[in-house]
Tab-separated table of C-alpha atoms and ligand atoms in Angstrom:
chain	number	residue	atom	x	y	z
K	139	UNK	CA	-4.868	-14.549	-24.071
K	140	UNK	CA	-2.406	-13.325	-21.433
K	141	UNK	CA	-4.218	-11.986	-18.152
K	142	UNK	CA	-3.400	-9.823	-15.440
K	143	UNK	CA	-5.822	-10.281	-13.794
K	144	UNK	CA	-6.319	-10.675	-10.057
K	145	UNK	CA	-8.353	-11.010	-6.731
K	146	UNK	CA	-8.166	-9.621	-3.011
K	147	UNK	CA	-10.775	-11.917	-1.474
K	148	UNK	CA	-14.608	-11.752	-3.178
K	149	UNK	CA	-13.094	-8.514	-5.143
K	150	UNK	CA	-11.943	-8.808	-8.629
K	151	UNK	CA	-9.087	-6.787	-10.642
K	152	UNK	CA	-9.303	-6.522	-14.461
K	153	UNK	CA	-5.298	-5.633	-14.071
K	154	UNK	CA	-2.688	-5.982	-10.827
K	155	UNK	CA	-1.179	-2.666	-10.894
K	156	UNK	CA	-2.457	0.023	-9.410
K	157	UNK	CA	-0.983	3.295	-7.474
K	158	UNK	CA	0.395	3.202	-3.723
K	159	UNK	CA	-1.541	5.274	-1.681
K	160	UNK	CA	-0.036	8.669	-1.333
K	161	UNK	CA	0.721	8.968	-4.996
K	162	UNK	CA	-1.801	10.430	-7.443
K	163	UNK	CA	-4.584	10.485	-5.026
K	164	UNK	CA	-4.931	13.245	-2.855
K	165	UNK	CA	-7.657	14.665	-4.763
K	166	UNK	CA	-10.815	13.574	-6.828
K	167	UNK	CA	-9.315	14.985	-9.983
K	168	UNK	CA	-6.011	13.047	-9.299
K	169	UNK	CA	-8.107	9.872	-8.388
K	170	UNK	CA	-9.976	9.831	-11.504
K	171	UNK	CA	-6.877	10.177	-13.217
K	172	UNK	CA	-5.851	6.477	-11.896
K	173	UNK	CA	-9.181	5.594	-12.382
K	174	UNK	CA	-9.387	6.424	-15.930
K	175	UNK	CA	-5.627	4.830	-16.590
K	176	UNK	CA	-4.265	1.288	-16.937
K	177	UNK	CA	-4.791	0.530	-13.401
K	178	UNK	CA	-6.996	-2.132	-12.489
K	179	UNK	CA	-7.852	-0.306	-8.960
K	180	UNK	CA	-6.712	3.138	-7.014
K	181	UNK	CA	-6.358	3.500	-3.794
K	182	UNK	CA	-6.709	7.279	-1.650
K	183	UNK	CA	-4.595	8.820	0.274
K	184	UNK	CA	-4.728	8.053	3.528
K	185	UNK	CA	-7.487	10.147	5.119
K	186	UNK	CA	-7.579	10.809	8.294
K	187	UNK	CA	-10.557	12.515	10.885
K	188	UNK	CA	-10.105	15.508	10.354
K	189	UNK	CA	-8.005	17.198	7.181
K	190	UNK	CA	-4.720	18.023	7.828
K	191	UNK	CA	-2.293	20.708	5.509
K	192	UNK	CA	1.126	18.210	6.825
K	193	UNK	CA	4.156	19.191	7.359
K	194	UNK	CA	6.275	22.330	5.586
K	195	UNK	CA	7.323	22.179	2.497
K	196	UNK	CA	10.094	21.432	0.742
K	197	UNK	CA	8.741	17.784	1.938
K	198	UNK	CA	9.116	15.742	-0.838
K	199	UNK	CA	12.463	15.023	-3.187
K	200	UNK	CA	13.401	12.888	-6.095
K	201	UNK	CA	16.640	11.217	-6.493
K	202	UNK	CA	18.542	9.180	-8.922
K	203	UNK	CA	17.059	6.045	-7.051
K	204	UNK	CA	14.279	6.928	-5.878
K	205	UNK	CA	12.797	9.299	-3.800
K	206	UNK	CA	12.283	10.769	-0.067
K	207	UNK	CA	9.181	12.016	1.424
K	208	UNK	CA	7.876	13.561	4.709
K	209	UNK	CA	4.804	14.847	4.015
K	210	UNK	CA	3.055	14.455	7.277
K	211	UNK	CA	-0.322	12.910	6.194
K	212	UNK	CA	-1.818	15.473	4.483
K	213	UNK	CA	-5.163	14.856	3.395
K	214	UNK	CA	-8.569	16.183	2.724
K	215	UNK	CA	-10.035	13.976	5.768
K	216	UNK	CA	-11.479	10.649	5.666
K	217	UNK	CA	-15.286	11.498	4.632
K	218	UNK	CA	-13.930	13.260	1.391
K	219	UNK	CA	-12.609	10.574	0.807
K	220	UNK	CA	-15.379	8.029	1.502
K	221	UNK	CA	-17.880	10.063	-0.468
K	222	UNK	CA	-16.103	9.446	-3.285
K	223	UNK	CA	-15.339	5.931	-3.373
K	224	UNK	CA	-19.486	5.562	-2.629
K	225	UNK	CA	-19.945	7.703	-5.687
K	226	UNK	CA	-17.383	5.327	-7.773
K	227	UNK	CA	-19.162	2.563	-6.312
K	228	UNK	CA	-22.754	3.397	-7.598
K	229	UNK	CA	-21.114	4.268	-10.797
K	230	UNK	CA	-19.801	0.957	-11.227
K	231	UNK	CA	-16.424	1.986	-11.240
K	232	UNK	CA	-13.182	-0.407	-10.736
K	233	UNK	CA	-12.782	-1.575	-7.193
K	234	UNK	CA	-11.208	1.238	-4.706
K	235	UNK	CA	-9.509	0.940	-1.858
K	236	UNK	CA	-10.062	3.264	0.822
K	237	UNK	CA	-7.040	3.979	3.195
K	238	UNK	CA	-7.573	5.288	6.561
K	239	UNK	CA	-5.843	6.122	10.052
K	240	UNK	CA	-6.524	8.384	13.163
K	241	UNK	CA	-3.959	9.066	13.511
K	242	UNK	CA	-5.145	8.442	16.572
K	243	UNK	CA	-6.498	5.292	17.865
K	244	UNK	CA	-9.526	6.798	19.131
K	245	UNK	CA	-10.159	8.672	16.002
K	246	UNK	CA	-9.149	5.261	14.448
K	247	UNK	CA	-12.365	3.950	15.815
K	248	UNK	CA	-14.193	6.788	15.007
K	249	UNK	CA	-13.565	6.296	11.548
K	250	UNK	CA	-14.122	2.588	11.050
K	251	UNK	CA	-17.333	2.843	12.973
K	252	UNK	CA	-18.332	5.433	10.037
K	253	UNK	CA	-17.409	3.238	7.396
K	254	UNK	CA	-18.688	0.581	8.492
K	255	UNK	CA	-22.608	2.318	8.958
K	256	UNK	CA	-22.003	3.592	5.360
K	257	UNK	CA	-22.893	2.216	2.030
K	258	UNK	CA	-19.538	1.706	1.400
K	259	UNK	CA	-19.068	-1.866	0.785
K	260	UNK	CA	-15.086	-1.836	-0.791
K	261	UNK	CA	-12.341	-2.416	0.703
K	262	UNK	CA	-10.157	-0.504	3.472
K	263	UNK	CA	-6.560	-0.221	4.189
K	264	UNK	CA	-5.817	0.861	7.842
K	265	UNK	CA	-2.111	2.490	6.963
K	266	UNK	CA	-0.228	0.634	10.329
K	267	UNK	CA	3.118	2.427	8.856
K	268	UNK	CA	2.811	6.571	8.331
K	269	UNK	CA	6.503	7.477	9.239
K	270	UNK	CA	6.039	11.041	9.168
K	271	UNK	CA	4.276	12.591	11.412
K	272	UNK	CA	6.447	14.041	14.397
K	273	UNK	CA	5.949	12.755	17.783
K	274	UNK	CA	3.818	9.334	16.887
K	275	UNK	CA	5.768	6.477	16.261
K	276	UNK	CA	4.505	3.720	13.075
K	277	UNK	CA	2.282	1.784	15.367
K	278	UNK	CA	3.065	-1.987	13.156
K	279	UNK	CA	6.467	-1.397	15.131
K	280	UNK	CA	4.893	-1.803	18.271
K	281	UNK	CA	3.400	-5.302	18.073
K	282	UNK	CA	1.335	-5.068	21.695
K	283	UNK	CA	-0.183	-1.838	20.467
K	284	UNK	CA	-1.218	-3.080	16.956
K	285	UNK	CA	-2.962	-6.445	18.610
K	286	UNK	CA	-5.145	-4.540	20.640
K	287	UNK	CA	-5.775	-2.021	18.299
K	288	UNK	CA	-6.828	-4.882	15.608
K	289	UNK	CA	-8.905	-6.844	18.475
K	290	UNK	CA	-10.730	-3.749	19.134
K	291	UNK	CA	-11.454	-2.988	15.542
K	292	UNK	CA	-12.989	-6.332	14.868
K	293	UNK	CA	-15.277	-6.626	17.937
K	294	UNK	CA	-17.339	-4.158	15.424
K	295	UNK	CA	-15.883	-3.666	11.403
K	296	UNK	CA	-17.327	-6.613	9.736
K	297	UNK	CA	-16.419	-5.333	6.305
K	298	UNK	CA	-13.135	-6.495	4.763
K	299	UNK	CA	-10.045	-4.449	6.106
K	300	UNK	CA	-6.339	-4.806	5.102
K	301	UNK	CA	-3.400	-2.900	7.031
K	302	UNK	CA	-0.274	-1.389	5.162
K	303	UNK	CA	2.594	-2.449	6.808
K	304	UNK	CA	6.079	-0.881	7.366
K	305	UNK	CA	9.396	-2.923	6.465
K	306	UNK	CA	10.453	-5.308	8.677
K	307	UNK	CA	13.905	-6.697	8.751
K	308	UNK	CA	14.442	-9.061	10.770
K	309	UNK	CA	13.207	-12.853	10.892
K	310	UNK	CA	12.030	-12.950	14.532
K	311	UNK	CA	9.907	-9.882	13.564
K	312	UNK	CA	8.499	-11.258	10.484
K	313	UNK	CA	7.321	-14.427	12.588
K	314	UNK	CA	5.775	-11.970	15.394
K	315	UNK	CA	3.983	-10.203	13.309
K	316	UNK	CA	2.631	-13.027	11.135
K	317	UNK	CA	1.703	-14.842	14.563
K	318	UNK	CA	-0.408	-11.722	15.360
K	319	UNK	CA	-2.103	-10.774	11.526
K	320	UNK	CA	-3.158	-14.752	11.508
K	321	UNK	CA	-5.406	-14.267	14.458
K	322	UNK	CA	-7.715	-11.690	12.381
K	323	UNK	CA	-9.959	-12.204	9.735
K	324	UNK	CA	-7.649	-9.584	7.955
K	325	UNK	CA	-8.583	-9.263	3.647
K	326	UNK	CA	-5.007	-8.134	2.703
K	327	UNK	CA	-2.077	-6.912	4.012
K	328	UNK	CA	0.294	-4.624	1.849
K	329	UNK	CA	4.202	-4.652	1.751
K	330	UNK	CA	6.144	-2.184	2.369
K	331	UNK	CA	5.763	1.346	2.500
K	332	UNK	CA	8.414	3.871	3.060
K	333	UNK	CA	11.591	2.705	4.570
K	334	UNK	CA	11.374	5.420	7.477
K	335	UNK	CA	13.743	7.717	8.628
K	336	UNK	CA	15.996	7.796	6.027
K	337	UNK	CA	18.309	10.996	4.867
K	338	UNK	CA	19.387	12.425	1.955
K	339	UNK	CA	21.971	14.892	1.180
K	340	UNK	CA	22.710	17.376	-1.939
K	341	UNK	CA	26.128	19.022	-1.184
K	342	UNK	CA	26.095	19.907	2.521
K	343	UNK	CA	22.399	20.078	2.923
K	344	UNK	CA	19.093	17.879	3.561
K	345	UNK	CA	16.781	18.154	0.780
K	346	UNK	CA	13.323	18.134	2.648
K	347	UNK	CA	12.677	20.415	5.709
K	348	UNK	CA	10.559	18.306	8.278
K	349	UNK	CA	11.960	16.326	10.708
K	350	UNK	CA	15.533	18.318	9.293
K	351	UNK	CA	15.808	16.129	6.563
K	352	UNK	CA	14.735	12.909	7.713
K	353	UNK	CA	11.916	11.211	5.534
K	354	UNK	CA	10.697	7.979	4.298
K	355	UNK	CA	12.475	6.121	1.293
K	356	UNK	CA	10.725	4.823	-1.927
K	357	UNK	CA	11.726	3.803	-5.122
K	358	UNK	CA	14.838	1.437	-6.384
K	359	UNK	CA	16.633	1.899	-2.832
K	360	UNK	CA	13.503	-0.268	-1.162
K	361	UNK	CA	13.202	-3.045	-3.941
K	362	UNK	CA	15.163	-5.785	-1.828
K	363	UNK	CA	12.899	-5.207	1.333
K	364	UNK	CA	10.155	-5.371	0.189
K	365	UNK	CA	10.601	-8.425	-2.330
K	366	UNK	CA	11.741	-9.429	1.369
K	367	UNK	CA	8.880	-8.698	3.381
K	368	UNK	CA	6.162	-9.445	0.416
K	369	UNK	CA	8.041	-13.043	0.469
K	370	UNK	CA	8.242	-13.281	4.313
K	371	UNK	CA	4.338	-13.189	4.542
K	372	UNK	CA	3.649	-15.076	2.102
K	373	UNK	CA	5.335	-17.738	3.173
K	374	UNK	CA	3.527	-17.514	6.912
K	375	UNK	CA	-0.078	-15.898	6.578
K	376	UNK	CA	-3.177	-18.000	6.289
K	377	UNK	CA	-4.017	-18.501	2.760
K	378	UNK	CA	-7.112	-16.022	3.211
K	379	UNK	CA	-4.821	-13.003	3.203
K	380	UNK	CA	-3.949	-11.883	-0.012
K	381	UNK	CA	-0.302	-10.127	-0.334
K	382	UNK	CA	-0.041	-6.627	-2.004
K	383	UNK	CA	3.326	-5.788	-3.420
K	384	UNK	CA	4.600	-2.133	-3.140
K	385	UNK	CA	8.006	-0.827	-3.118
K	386	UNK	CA	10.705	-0.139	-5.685
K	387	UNK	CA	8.159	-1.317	-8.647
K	388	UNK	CA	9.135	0.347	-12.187
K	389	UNK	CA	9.099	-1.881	-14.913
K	390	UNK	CA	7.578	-5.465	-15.601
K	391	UNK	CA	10.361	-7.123	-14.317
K	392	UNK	CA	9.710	-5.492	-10.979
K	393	UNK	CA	6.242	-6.470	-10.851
K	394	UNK	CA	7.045	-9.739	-12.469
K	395	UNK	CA	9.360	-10.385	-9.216
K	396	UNK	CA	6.618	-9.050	-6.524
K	397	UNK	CA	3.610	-11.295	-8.047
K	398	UNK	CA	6.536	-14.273	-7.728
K	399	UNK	CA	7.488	-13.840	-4.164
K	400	UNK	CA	3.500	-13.969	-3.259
K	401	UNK	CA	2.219	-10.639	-4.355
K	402	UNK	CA	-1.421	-10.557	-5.822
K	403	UNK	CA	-1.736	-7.187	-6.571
K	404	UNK	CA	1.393	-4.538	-7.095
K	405	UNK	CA	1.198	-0.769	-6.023
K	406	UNK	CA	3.622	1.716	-7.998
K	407	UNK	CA	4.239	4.522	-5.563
K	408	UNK	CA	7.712	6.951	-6.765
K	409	UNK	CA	7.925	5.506	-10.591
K	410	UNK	CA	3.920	6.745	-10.904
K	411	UNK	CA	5.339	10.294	-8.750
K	412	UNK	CA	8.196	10.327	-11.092
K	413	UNK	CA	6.612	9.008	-14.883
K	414	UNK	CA	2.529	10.357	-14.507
K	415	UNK	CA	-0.456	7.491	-14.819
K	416	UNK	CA	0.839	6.260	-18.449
K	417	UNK	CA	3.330	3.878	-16.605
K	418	UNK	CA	0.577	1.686	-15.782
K	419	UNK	CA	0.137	0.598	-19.587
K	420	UNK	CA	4.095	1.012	-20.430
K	421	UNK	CA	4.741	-1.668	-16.989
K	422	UNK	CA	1.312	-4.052	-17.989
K	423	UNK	CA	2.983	-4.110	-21.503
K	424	UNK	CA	6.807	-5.310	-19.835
K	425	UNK	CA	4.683	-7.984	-17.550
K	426	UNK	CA	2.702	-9.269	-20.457
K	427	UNK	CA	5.762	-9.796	-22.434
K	428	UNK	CA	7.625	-11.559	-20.023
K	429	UNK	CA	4.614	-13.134	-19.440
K	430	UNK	CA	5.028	-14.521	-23.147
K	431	UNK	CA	8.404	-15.218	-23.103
K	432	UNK	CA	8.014	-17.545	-20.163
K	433	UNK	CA	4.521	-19.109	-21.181
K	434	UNK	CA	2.585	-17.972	-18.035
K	435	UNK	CA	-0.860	-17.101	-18.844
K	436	UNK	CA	-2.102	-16.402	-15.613
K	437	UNK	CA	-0.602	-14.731	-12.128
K	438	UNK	CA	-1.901	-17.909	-10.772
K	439	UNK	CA	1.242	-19.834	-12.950
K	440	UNK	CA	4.343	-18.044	-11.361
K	441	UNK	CA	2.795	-16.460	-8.157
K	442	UNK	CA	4.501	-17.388	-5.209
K	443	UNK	CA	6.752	-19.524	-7.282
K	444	UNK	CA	10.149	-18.420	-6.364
K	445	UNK	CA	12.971	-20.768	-6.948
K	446	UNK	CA	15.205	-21.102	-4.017
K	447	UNK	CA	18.939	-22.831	-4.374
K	448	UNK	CA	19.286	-26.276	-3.576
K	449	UNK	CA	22.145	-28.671	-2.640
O	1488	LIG	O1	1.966	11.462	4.410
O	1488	LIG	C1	3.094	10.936	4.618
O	1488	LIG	O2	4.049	11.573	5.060
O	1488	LIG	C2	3.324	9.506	4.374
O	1488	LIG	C3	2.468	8.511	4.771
O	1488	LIG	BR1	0.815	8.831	5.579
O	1488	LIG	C4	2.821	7.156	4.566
O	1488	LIG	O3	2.115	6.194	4.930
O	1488	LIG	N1	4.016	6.900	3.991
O	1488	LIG	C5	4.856	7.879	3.593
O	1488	LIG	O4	5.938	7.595	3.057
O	1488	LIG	N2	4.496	9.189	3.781
């Protein structure tokens, strides 16, 4: 029997795909929808201290590629979500993951301290990388601020935390940041989201009003960078922290090539957007059968197995 299956740490994962947070999980119905799908976990949208409406709309846009997005972080606030993934939990419901941020540092704190006093005992995803709200920068750009931030946070969250991390591109970045995850007893850490910043442009216009146009970039445009960064992590992290994949992820062979530069668990963020919660069985149904046609039974056979070219 061909498996999907997959860990992050003690937690287990009847199937690797799941949605990227942001997508199909701003509410309880929405959540439920994963829930009740394919996926072998959801994640929420990233809730914050208090709720927040984000920014004006037009603020999301689908292209040919992909897609562009400045939403600003809206959410229903961190405790909405929390209450729910408790209720999932008593229910015996897959694994969640809970994704969190301040924004601010302070209200950061504020919300780990919460979490961790609560019966919630699934996993968190501090989201390092929002690209879209105006006047704060993605704090994983700013290495200094990030290591403090994560020293802080562990004097106190004992329960197992993973951060969402924005593209990097260069080498000397990828080794700085490694050098600085390695020194936490961090669960996971997930590549990529958004390429930030990007613009898009329909005759002479932007297509999203925040920021005048500029917004983060998903779907087949990202695929590259995050194979990239999902490989560059792998390669340095301490074995304890598992690798999700996210970016550019449509079909099996997408996920096929995340789970073989390192990833343990793939997120689907524009294709779900674009195709609704049945790609989950059409893209565990294209991994399977490659599966077959390669004689992998397991994740464990191919992940992290990437052939490079030798002399
Ligand atoms: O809400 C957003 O604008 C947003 C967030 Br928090 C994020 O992490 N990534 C993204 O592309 N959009």
């Amino acid at each position: 029997m061909i498996s999907t299956a997959t860990t992050i740490g003690q937690f287990h994962f009847d199937n690797c795909l799941m949605n990227a947070a942001g997508v199909h999980c701003m509410t309880r119905t929405e959540l439920e929808e994963v829930r009740n799908s394919a996926a072998g976990a959801f994640v929420t949208k990233t809730g914050t201290y208090e709720s927040r409406n984000g920014n004006p709309e037009p603020r999301y846009y689908d292209t040919i590629l992909g897609s562009i997005n400045s939403m600003g972080l809206p959410n229903h606030g961190y405790q909405y979500y929390l209450d729910f993934v408790i209720k999932e939990q008593k229910n015996n419901s897959k694994n969640t993951i809970l994704s969190i941020v301040g924004p601010s540092s302070d209200e950061t704190h504020h919300i780990l301290k919460a979490i961790q006093d609560s019966d919630y005992q699934g996993l968190v995803e501090l989201n390092l990388s929002c690209p879209n709200v105006p006047g704060k920068p993605q704090i994983a750009y700013d290495f200094e601020t990030t290591e403090s931030l994560l020293k802080s946070i562990f004097t106190y969250y004992k329960k197992p935390l993973g951060i969402k991390l924005p593209p990097y591109f260069d080498i000397v970045h990828f080794d700085q940041a490694a050098a600085i995850f390695n020194r936490f007893p961090i669960a996971f850490v997930n590549c990529v989201n958004s390429i930030g910043n990007g613009l898009v442009i329909e005759d002479e216009s932007v297509v999203i009003k925040p920021k005048n146009g500029f917004g983060g970039i998903g779907g087949d445009y990202i695929k590259p960078t995050a194979l990239a960064n999902v490989h560059a992590f792998y390669q340095r992290l301490n074995k304890s922290i598992t690798i999700i994949g996210t970016g550019g992820v449509k079909n099996g062979r997408d996920a096929f090539e995340h789970i073989l530069c390192g990833a343990s668990m793939v997120q689907i963020g524009t294709a779900l957007q674009q195709e609704g919660v049945s790609i989950f069985d059409k893209i565990t149904d294209e991994l399977k059968e490659i599966m077959t046609e390669k004689g992998y039974q397991t994740l464990e056979d191919f992940r992290g197995k990437l052939h490079y070219i030798k002399d």
